[in-house]
Amino acid sequence: MRYSQFFIPSLKEDPKEAVLQSHKLMLRAGYVRQFSGGIYAYLPLGYKSLKKLENIIREEMNNAGAIELSMPFVQPLELWKQSGRDKDYGKELLRFKDRQDRDFCLAPTYEEAITDLVGKNVHSYKELPLTLYQIHLKFRDEMRPRYGLMRAKEFIMKDAYSFDIDSEGLDESYRKMKKAYTNLFKRLGFDFIFIKADSGEIGGSYSEELMVISEYGEDKIAICNNCGYSASLESAVSAGNFPEPLKSCRQPKMTKLATPDKKTIEEVSGYLKIDAESFAKTIIYESEIGFIAAMVRGDREINEHKLKKIAEVKELNLAKEKDIENITCAPCGFAGPFGLQNIKLIIIDEEIQAQEYWITGANEKDFHMANVKPGRDFIADITADIRTVKDGDICLRCAGRLNVKNTIELGHIFKLEEKYSSVMDAGFLDEKGINKHFVMGCYGIGVGRTFQALIEIFSDENGINLPVSVSPFAVSVVSLNPNDENIKNIADKIYSDLLKSGIDVLYDDRKLSAGVKLKDNDLIGIPMKIIIGNKTIKENKFELSIRKTGEKEFYDNLEDLYARIKEFSLIDGFIK
RNA sequence: CGGGAUGUGGCGCAGUUGGUAGCGCACCUGCUUUGGGAGCAGGGGGUCGCACGUUCAAAUCGUGUCAUCCCGACCA
């Protein structure tokens, strides 16, 4: 491909709408363009690279015995009424009508479609097990799309669905697919981990998320450095700090401490010169059953997911400042667990119950209270684990330490069991002639997200730096003086030689200054450059510049140069 | 959906107390250049997101609205 005839609108400056390095680079390198929040076009260069990634995914899926198909992106809403998910999905499901006034939606996922399809076309246990997959669009009307392809409304996903005769079969299909994921993400060079997850809207009995560890990730997980325990921060548990009760017979009474204008734990702890661990914070929430007070140690955060489950509520929000003033009879920042008005539940963390004395708010402006004793000065309705795991916490299973890390969720695999096949009545006859529902699994990979995550990893200050197996081109021929007849002839020849030998080559024949061309070729992520200019031509040498290392190699003849390019092209190279 | 920020040629930005818009890059023409974002000369392009209002006069002030981005609640 000649650069001058291709379409690569590169940008010299960072676009202001992008914040992640990968997002900036995809825009600058002319890989993608945004049309609306969360809606992107893949430009030729990005599309070419994306297709290479898709083909690697395809290979691993096919190796695992999955079969590719493509289902409709526009779906009759009726399908979603059958499963009942038209209601569950809410506003994420984009609905519209056709000219006959029939209801349709853009597919946010494909469980209904595949269950319908297989239900209508598979009738016997002899045709099972079966795993089908596709790589194409999904649309979710996200409340907040962001970070480029990382969270888009319209996005590309690989989704696979397995159909088995029983749970044992599902276990086997699930195991195979998990193995395929492991192979794939290892091959792509990611540092990843599976964690057990909530099944969310998709549902089912068991699910695991494939998390890639990245400082730019939006999700936090906790990993034990000893036993390998891992969980999302929402569900992670750690061993609490439960000190031995003091032996002393003295029972100090609650004592007021003046803390003028000191509201946050940090401020009070700094003012009184006492560790945050000695404080208990009291947070007021509002829920559909009324106000709830929750307490954790001063240096900790409340885990609202745990709190919701314990309190058995669906809605949980921090109470408004006005309500807090009414409940605690003090301005926000001085709440304590005693004498609270209009509180339905007091829920305290196990650590609060376990320690004898705490410093809390005094429910009075500019005062805190010392020697507050659980059970004496206030009574909790429920004591439970409602704390968020902190980096360095002790693992509940072993003596190891928990590390909290940022991650990006690139895959999610589910055991659906009969969730969809039963509501949609999709099944088969078993060997005894009895009607059974399919036992299903589903397996997703965010392809666009994975693509961007690759660029996040494989890039540097000069631009995108992808390995050959996913780079848009393997090599570029950069003609520094396209007006020089001699140089032009040599560059033309090398270009056509490489084309003939099947190398994916970009020929930068533009009549621009040398610097622009070299910078562009670095930016857009071409792993190798053959640089043709007077300097090397005079010495009868051919120069190959390796993008990853910045090293320059010189060859006396074209055969050696071509051999080197072929050799380099064969390396998968997903090693940083 | 709540909180915050920003909308000015293609891109990135400046524009003071209101007086009718400018810079860099990109683009077009010509010449000279070509080893890391070239030089000279000439040139084109903006009803300042949109609407309404205040004013003799609005990019600038007010109200509303839309879009984009960031933080939070959800997700691949």
Short mmCIF file of N, CA and C (backbone and C1' of nucleotides) in Angstrom, two decimals, chain B residues 4-62:
data_model
loop_
_atom_site.label_atom_id
_atom_site.label_comp_id
_atom_site.label_asym_id
_atom_site.label_seq_id
_atom_site.Cartn_x
_atom_site.Cartn_y
_atom_site.Cartn_z
P G B 4 -22.07 22.02 40.24
"O5'" G B 4 -20.64 21.77 39.56
"C5'" G B 4 -19.45 22.07 40.29
"C4'" G B 4 -18.25 21.60 39.53
"C3'" G B 4 -17.95 22.31 38.22
"O3'" G B 4 -17.34 23.58 38.38
"C1'" G B 4 -17.72 19.99 37.91
P A B 5 -17.62 24.73 37.30
"O5'" A B 5 -16.73 24.27 36.07
"C5'" A B 5 -15.31 24.29 36.17
"C4'" A B 5 -14.69 23.60 34.99
"C3'" A B 5 -14.93 24.27 33.64
"O3'" A B 5 -14.06 25.36 33.42
"C1'" A B 5 -15.30 21.94 33.44
P U B 6 -14.56 26.58 32.52
"O5'" U B 6 -14.46 25.97 31.06
"C5'" U B 6 -13.20 25.51 30.57
"C4'" U B 6 -13.42 24.75 29.29
"C3'" U B 6 -14.13 25.52 28.20
"O3'" U B 6 -13.23 26.40 27.54
"C1'" U B 6 -15.05 23.37 28.35
P G B 7 -13.79 27.48 26.54
"O5'" G B 7 -14.04 26.54 25.30
"C5'" G B 7 -14.80 26.99 24.22
"C4'" G B 7 -15.14 25.83 23.33
"C3'" G B 7 -15.93 26.27 22.11
"O3'" G B 7 -15.71 25.37 21.06
"C1'" G B 7 -17.31 24.95 23.49
P U B 8 -14.51 25.61 20.08
"O5'" U B 8 -14.60 27.17 19.81
"C5'" U B 8 -15.61 27.71 18.97
"C4'" U B 8 -15.12 28.98 18.35
"C3'" U B 8 -13.87 28.85 17.49
"O3'" U B 8 -14.18 28.39 16.18
"C1'" U B 8 -13.62 30.67 18.95
P G B 9 -13.82 26.88 15.82
"O5'" G B 9 -13.61 26.98 14.24
"C5'" G B 9 -12.31 26.88 13.68
"C4'" G B 9 -12.44 27.17 12.21
"C3'" G B 9 -11.62 26.22 11.35
"O3'" G B 9 -12.40 25.87 10.20
"C1'" G B 9 -11.04 28.47 10.89
P G B 10 -13.36 24.53 10.36
"O5'" G B 10 -12.34 23.30 10.36
"C5'" G B 10 -12.85 21.97 10.28
"C4'" G B 10 -11.71 20.99 10.38
"C3'" G B 10 -10.96 21.03 11.71
"O3'" G B 10 -11.56 20.14 12.64
"C1'" G B 10 -9.41 21.21 9.92
P C B 11 -11.58 20.54 14.19
"O5'" C B 11 -10.07 20.31 14.62
"C5'" C B 11 -9.54 19.00 14.78
"C4'" C B 11 -8.10 19.08 15.26
"C3'" C B 11 -7.90 19.93 16.51
"O3'" C B 11 -8.19 19.23 17.70
"C1'" C B 11 -6.32 20.55 14.89
P G B 12 -8.74 20.03 18.97
"O5'" G B 12 -7.44 20.80 19.47
"C5'" G B 12 -6.31 20.07 19.95
"C4'" G B 12 -5.20 21.03 20.29
"C3'" G B 12 -5.60 22.20 21.18
"O3'" G B 12 -5.67 21.83 22.54
"C1'" G B 12 -4.30 22.99 19.37
P C B 13 -6.59 22.70 23.51
"O5'" C B 13 -6.10 24.17 23.12
"C5'" C B 13 -6.27 25.25 23.98
"C4'" C B 13 -5.34 26.36 23.52
"C3'" C B 13 -5.83 27.77 23.82
"O3'" C B 13 -5.55 28.14 25.16
"C1'" C B 13 -5.08 27.68 21.59
P A B 14 -6.59 29.09 25.92
"O5'" A B 14 -6.28 30.50 25.26
"C5'" A B 14 -5.01 31.09 25.49
"C4'" A B 14 -4.84 32.39 24.74
"C3'" A B 14 -5.83 33.52 25.00
"O3'" A B 14 -5.69 34.12 26.27
"C1'" A B 14 -5.20 33.48 22.73
P G B 15 -6.99 34.67 27.03
"O5'" G B 15 -7.57 35.72 26.00
"C5'" G B 15 -6.98 37.01 25.86
"C4'" G B 15 -7.66 37.77 24.76
"C3'" G B 15 -9.14 38.08 24.98
"O3'" G B 15 -9.33 39.19 25.84
"C1'" G B 15 -8.85 37.26 22.80
P U B 16 -10.77 39.34 26.55
"O5'" U B 16 -10.51 40.30 27.79
"C5'" U B 16 -9.96 39.77 29.00
"C4'" U B 16 -9.40 40.90 29.83
"C3'" U B 16 -10.22 42.19 29.81
"O3'" U B 16 -10.14 42.83 31.06
"C1'" U B 16 -8.07 42.61 28.94
P U B 17 -11.24 42.65 32.12
"O5'" U B 17 -12.44 43.53 31.54
"C5'" U B 17 -13.49 43.89 32.42
"C4'" U B 17 -13.85 45.34 32.22
"C3'" U B 17 -14.54 45.66 30.89
"O3'" U B 17 -15.93 45.36 30.95
"C1'" U B 17 -12.86 47.28 31.35
P G B 18 -16.88 45.47 29.74
"O5'" G B 18 -16.25 44.39 28.75
"C5'" G B 18 -15.60 44.76 27.59
"C4'" G B 18 -16.43 44.40 26.35
"C3'" G B 18 -16.23 45.44 25.26
"O3'" G B 18 -16.09 44.78 24.02
"C1'" G B 18 -18.52 45.12 25.67
P G B 19 -14.75 45.08 23.17
"O5'" G B 19 -15.33 45.94 21.98
"C5'" G B 19 -16.18 45.36 20.99
"C4'" G B 19 -16.33 46.28 19.80
"C3'" G B 19 -15.03 46.92 19.31
"O3'" G B 19 -15.19 47.11 17.91
"C1'" G B 19 -16.53 48.61 19.99
P U B 20 -14.07 46.59 16.89
"O5'" U B 20 -14.75 45.36 16.13
"C5'" U B 20 -14.49 44.01 16.54
"C4'" U B 20 -15.27 43.05 15.68
"C3'" U B 20 -15.26 43.37 14.17
"O3'" U B 20 -15.37 42.18 13.43
"C1'" U B 20 -17.47 43.55 15.01
P A B 21 -14.14 41.55 12.67
"O5'" A B 21 -13.29 40.97 13.88
"C5'" A B 21 -11.99 41.47 14.17
"C4'" A B 21 -11.24 40.47 14.97
"C3'" A B 21 -10.34 39.54 14.15
"O3'" A B 21 -9.08 40.16 13.95
"C1'" A B 21 -11.60 38.27 15.71
P G B 22 -8.29 39.92 12.61
"O5'" G B 22 -7.20 38.86 13.04
"C5'" G B 22 -6.00 39.33 13.59
"C4'" G B 22 -5.51 38.42 14.66
"C3'" G B 22 -4.74 37.18 14.21
"O3'" G B 22 -3.46 37.50 13.71
"C1'" G B 22 -6.09 36.67 16.08
P C B 23 -2.65 36.53 12.77
"O5'" C B 23 -2.02 35.51 13.81
"C5'" C B 23 -1.04 35.95 14.74
"C4'" C B 23 -0.63 34.84 15.65
"C3'" C B 23 -0.19 33.55 14.96
"O3'" C B 23 1.14 33.63 14.49
"C1'" C B 23 -1.64 33.03 16.76
P G B 24 1.56 32.76 13.22
"O5'" G B 24 1.74 31.30 13.83
"C5'" G B 24 2.76 31.03 14.79
"C4'" G B 24 2.64 29.61 15.29
"C3'" G B 24 2.49 28.56 14.20
"O3'" G B 24 3.74 28.19 13.65
"C1'" G B 24 0.85 28.20 15.85
P C B 25 3.82 27.72 12.14
"O5'" C B 25 3.02 26.34 12.13
"C5'" C B 25 3.58 25.17 12.70
"C4'" C B 25 2.54 24.08 12.80
"C3'" C B 25 1.96 23.60 11.47
"O3'" C B 25 2.83 22.70 10.79
"C1'" C B 25 0.22 23.91 13.02
P A B 26 2.81 22.69 9.19
"O5'" A B 26 1.33 22.19 8.87
"C5'" A B 26 0.96 20.83 9.09
"C4'" A B 26 -0.50 20.63 8.76
"C3'" A B 26 -0.90 21.00 7.32
"O3'" A B 26 -0.63 19.94 6.42
"C1'" A B 26 -2.42 21.98 8.82
P C B 27 -0.21 20.28 4.93
"O5'" C B 27 -1.51 21.00 4.36
"C5'" C B 27 -2.72 20.29 4.17
"C4'" C B 27 -3.77 21.21 3.60
"C3'" C B 27 -3.35 21.91 2.31
"O3'" C B 27 -3.54 21.07 1.20
"C1'" C B 27 -4.29 23.49 3.78
P C B 28 -2.43 21.02 0.06
"O5'" C B 28 -2.79 22.31 -0.79
"C5'" C B 28 -4.04 22.39 -1.49
"C4'" C B 28 -4.14 23.75 -2.15
"C3'" C B 28 -2.92 24.17 -2.96
"O3'" C B 28 -2.90 23.58 -4.24
"C1'" C B 28 -3.60 25.95 -1.58
P U B 29 -1.51 23.18 -4.87
"O5'" U B 29 -0.97 24.60 -5.37
"C5'" U B 29 -1.71 25.38 -6.30
"C4'" U B 29 -0.94 26.63 -6.64
"C3'" U B 29 0.56 26.42 -6.83
"O3'" U B 29 0.87 25.94 -8.13
"C1'" U B 29 0.20 28.30 -5.44
P G B 30 2.16 25.01 -8.30
"O5'" G B 30 3.34 26.08 -8.17
"C5'" G B 30 3.49 27.10 -9.15
"C4'" G B 30 4.58 28.06 -8.73
"C3'" G B 30 5.92 27.41 -8.37
"O3'" G B 30 6.67 27.07 -9.52
"C1'" G B 30 5.36 29.05 -6.76
P C B 31 7.63 25.78 -9.48
"O5'" C B 31 8.88 26.31 -8.66
"C5'" C B 31 9.77 27.25 -9.24
"C4'" C B 31 10.65 27.88 -8.20
"C3'" C B 31 11.59 26.94 -7.45
"O3'" C B 31 12.73 26.60 -8.21
"C1'" C B 31 10.54 28.38 -5.89
P U B 32 13.39 25.14 -8.02
"O5'" U B 32 14.12 25.27 -6.61
"C5'" U B 32 15.11 26.25 -6.43
"C4'" U B 32 15.47 26.38 -4.98
"C3'" U B 32 15.91 25.08 -4.30
"O3'" U B 32 17.24 24.73 -4.62
"C1'" U B 32 14.38 26.22 -2.90
P U B 33 17.66 23.22 -4.40
"O5'" U B 33 17.37 23.09 -2.84
"C5'" U B 33 17.34 21.84 -2.24
"C4'" U B 33 16.88 22.01 -0.82
"C3'" U B 33 16.80 20.69 -0.07
"O3'" U B 33 18.06 20.34 0.47
"C1'" U B 33 14.77 21.87 0.22
P U B 34 18.60 18.89 0.11
"O5'" U B 34 17.75 17.99 1.09
"C5'" U B 34 17.54 18.40 2.45
"C4'" U B 34 16.58 17.47 3.11
"C3'" U B 34 16.99 16.00 2.97
"O3'" U B 34 16.84 15.33 4.21
"C1'" U B 34 14.78 16.32 2.15
P G B 35 18.04 15.50 5.29
"O5'" G B 35 17.34 15.13 6.67
"C5'" G B 35 16.51 14.00 6.83
"C4'" G B 35 17.00 13.24 8.03
"C3'" G B 35 18.33 13.74 8.59
"O3'" G B 35 18.33 13.59 10.00
"C1'" G B 35 18.56 11.50 7.90
P G B 36 17.58 14.74 10.87
"O5'" G B 36 16.08 14.31 10.61
"C5'" G B 36 15.01 15.27 10.57
"C4'" G B 36 14.01 14.96 11.66
"C3'" G B 36 14.50 15.28 13.07
"O3'" G B 36 13.41 15.78 13.84
"C1'" G B 36 13.87 13.01 12.94
P G B 37 13.11 17.39 13.50
"O5'" G B 37 12.02 17.28 12.36
"C5'" G B 37 10.80 16.63 12.67
"C4'" G B 37 9.74 17.15 11.75
"C3'" G B 37 9.40 18.64 11.97
"O3'" G B 37 8.82 19.08 10.75
"C1'" G B 37 7.58 17.29 12.59
P A B 38 9.62 19.66 9.54
"O5'" A B 38 10.33 20.97 10.07
"C5'" A B 38 10.11 22.18 9.45
"C4'" A B 38 11.35 22.62 8.68
"C3'" A B 38 11.15 23.95 8.00
"O3'" A B 38 11.37 24.99 8.94
"C1'" A B 38 12.15 22.44 6.50
P G B 39 10.40 26.25 8.85
"O5'" G B 39 11.15 27.05 7.70
"C5'" G B 39 12.48 27.50 7.90
"C4'" G B 39 12.98 28.19 6.66
"C3'" G B 39 12.04 29.26 6.10
"O3'" G B 39 12.17 30.49 6.78
"C1'" G B 39 12.80 27.87 4.35
P C B 40 10.91 31.49 6.87
"O5'" C B 40 10.89 32.13 5.42
"C5'" C B 40 12.00 32.90 4.95
"C4'" C B 40 11.86 33.22 3.49
"C3'" C B 40 10.52 33.82 3.09
"O3'" C B 40 10.45 35.21 3.38
"C1'" C B 40 11.08 32.12 1.56
P A B 41 9.03 35.85 3.84
"O5'" A B 41 8.25 35.90 2.45
"C5'" A B 41 8.77 36.70 1.39
"C4'" A B 41 8.00 36.45 0.12
"C3'" A B 41 6.48 36.51 0.26
"O3'" A B 41 5.98 37.82 0.31
"C1'" A B 41 7.08 34.62 -1.01
P G B 42 4.67 38.14 1.20
"O5'" G B 42 3.52 37.47 0.33
"C5'" G B 42 3.14 38.06 -0.92
"C4'" G B 42 2.31 37.10 -1.72
"C3'" G B 42 0.94 36.73 -1.14
"O3'" G B 42 -0.02 37.76 -1.30
"C1'" G B 42 1.99 34.79 -1.94
P G B 43 -1.13 37.92 -0.15
"O5'" G B 43 -2.01 36.59 -0.32
"C5'" G B 43 -2.81 36.42 -1.49
"C4'" G B 43 -3.40 35.05 -1.53
"C3'" G B 43 -4.50 34.75 -0.51
"O3'" G B 43 -5.72 35.35 -0.87
"C1'" G B 43 -3.07 32.88 -0.73
P G B 44 -6.77 35.74 0.25
"O5'" G B 44 -7.54 34.37 0.45
"C5'" G B 44 -8.26 33.79 -0.65
"C4'" G B 44 -8.71 32.41 -0.29
"C3'" G B 44 -9.56 32.31 0.97
"O3'" G B 44 -10.91 32.63 0.71
"C1'" G B 44 -7.89 30.63 1.00
P G B 45 -11.74 33.43 1.79
"O5'" G B 45 -11.98 32.33 2.91
"C5'" G B 45 -12.75 31.16 2.62
"C4'" G B 45 -12.54 30.13 3.70
"C3'" G B 45 -12.95 30.59 5.10
"O3'" G B 45 -14.34 30.40 5.30
"C1'" G B 45 -10.82 29.55 5.16
P G B 46 -15.23 31.58 5.85
"O5'" G B 46 -15.16 31.38 7.41
"C5'" G B 46 -15.53 30.14 8.03
"C4'" G B 46 -15.59 30.29 9.51
"C3'" G B 46 -16.59 31.34 10.01
"O3'" G B 46 -17.89 30.79 10.09
"C1'" G B 46 -14.52 31.48 11.20
P U B 47 -19.10 31.48 9.39
"O5'" U B 47 -19.82 32.27 10.57
"C5'" U B 47 -19.17 33.36 11.23
"C4'" U B 47 -20.23 34.32 11.66
"C3'" U B 47 -21.02 33.93 12.91
"O3'" U B 47 -20.32 34.20 14.10
"C1'" U B 47 -22.49 34.73 11.24
P C B 48 -20.99 33.96 15.51
"O5'" C B 48 -19.91 33.13 16.32
"C5'" C B 48 -19.57 31.79 15.99
"C4'" C B 48 -18.51 31.33 16.95
"C3'" C B 48 -18.91 31.43 18.43
"O3'" C B 48 -18.30 30.37 19.14
"C1'" C B 48 -17.05 32.81 18.02
P G B 49 -19.01 29.68 20.42
"O5'" G B 49 -19.94 28.55 19.84
"C5'" G B 49 -19.56 27.84 18.67
"C4'" G B 49 -20.60 26.81 18.39
"C3'" G B 49 -22.02 27.35 18.29
"O3'" G B 49 -22.29 27.83 16.99
"C1'" G B 49 -21.99 25.47 19.72
P C B 50 -23.16 29.17 16.80
"O5'" C B 50 -24.65 28.72 17.15
"C5'" C B 50 -25.30 27.72 16.39
"C4'" C B 50 -26.58 27.34 17.07
"C3'" C B 50 -27.48 28.50 17.45
"O3'" C B 50 -28.25 28.97 16.37
"C1'" C B 50 -27.31 27.02 19.26
P A B 51 -28.67 30.50 16.33
"O5'" A B 51 -29.81 30.57 17.45
"C5'" A B 51 -31.03 29.85 17.27
"C4'" A B 51 -31.90 30.01 18.49
"C3'" A B 51 -32.15 31.46 18.94
"O3'" A B 51 -33.17 32.07 18.18
"C1'" A B 51 -31.60 30.14 20.81
P C B 52 -33.10 33.67 17.98
"O5'" C B 52 -33.55 34.23 19.40
"C5'" C B 52 -34.89 34.03 19.86
"C4'" C B 52 -34.97 34.28 21.34
"C3'" C B 52 -34.63 35.70 21.80
"O3'" C B 52 -35.67 36.63 21.60
"C1'" C B 52 -33.57 34.15 23.22
P G B 53 -35.25 38.14 21.34
"O5'" G B 53 -34.63 38.59 22.74
"C5'" G B 53 -35.48 38.87 23.83
"C4'" G B 53 -34.68 39.03 25.10
"C3'" G B 53 -33.92 40.33 25.26
"O3'" G B 53 -34.75 41.40 25.63
"C1'" G B 53 -32.57 38.52 25.96
P U B 54 -34.39 42.86 25.16
"O5'" U B 54 -33.14 43.24 26.09
"C5'" U B 54 -33.31 43.38 27.50
"C4'" U B 54 -32.00 43.79 28.13
"C3'" U B 54 -31.30 44.98 27.45
"O3'" U B 54 -31.83 46.21 27.90
"C1'" U B 54 -29.74 43.24 27.84
P U B 55 -32.21 47.32 26.81
"O5'" U B 55 -30.80 47.76 26.25
"C5'" U B 55 -29.84 48.37 27.10
"C4'" U B 55 -28.52 48.51 26.38
"C3'" U B 55 -28.60 49.16 25.01
"O3'" U B 55 -28.65 50.56 25.09
"C1'" U B 55 -27.25 47.22 24.90
P C B 56 -29.64 51.33 24.15
"O5'" C B 56 -28.87 51.32 22.75
"C5'" C B 56 -29.56 51.68 21.56
"C4'" C B 56 -28.59 51.70 20.40
"C3'" C B 56 -27.74 50.45 20.27
"O3'" C B 56 -28.43 49.42 19.56
"C1'" C B 56 -26.34 52.34 20.14
P A B 57 -28.32 47.91 20.06
"O5'" A B 57 -26.77 47.61 19.85
"C5'" A B 57 -26.24 47.50 18.53
"C4'" A B 57 -24.75 47.32 18.59
"C3'" A B 57 -24.28 46.11 19.39
"O3'" A B 57 -24.33 44.94 18.61
"C1'" A B 57 -23.00 48.01 19.97
P A B 58 -24.60 43.49 19.33
"O5'" A B 58 -23.33 43.26 20.27
"C5'" A B 58 -22.02 43.14 19.71
"C4'" A B 58 -21.29 41.99 20.36
"C3'" A B 58 -21.91 40.62 20.07
"O3'" A B 58 -20.89 39.64 20.11
"C1'" A B 58 -22.05 41.04 22.36
P A B 59 -20.07 39.22 18.81
"O5'" A B 59 -19.25 37.93 19.26
"C5'" A B 59 -19.94 36.72 19.56
"C4'" A B 59 -19.12 35.91 20.52
"C3'" A B 59 -19.12 36.42 21.96
"O3'" A B 59 -20.21 35.90 22.67
"C1'" A B 59 -16.90 36.00 21.25
P U B 60 -20.99 36.76 23.73
"O5'" U B 60 -19.89 37.25 24.76
"C5'" U B 60 -19.21 36.31 25.62
"C4'" U B 60 -18.15 37.04 26.39
"C3'" U B 60 -18.67 38.08 27.36
"O3'" U B 60 -17.95 38.02 28.58
"C1'" U B 60 -17.16 39.08 25.83
P C B 61 -18.59 37.13 29.75
"O5'" C B 61 -19.88 38.00 30.15
"C5'" C B 61 -19.78 39.06 31.09
"C4'" C B 61 -21.15 39.61 31.38
"C3'" C B 61 -22.27 38.57 31.50
"O3'" C B 61 -22.29 37.97 32.78
"C1'" C B 61 -22.99 40.34 30.12
P G B 62 -22.85 36.45 32.95
"O5'" G B 62 -24.42 36.65 32.80
"C5'" G B 62 -25.16 37.35 33.80
"C4'" G B 62 -26.63 37.30 33.45
"C3'" G B 62 -27.18 35.90 33.20
"O3'" G B 62 -27.53 35.25 34.39
"C1'" G B 62 -27.87 37.35 31.46
#
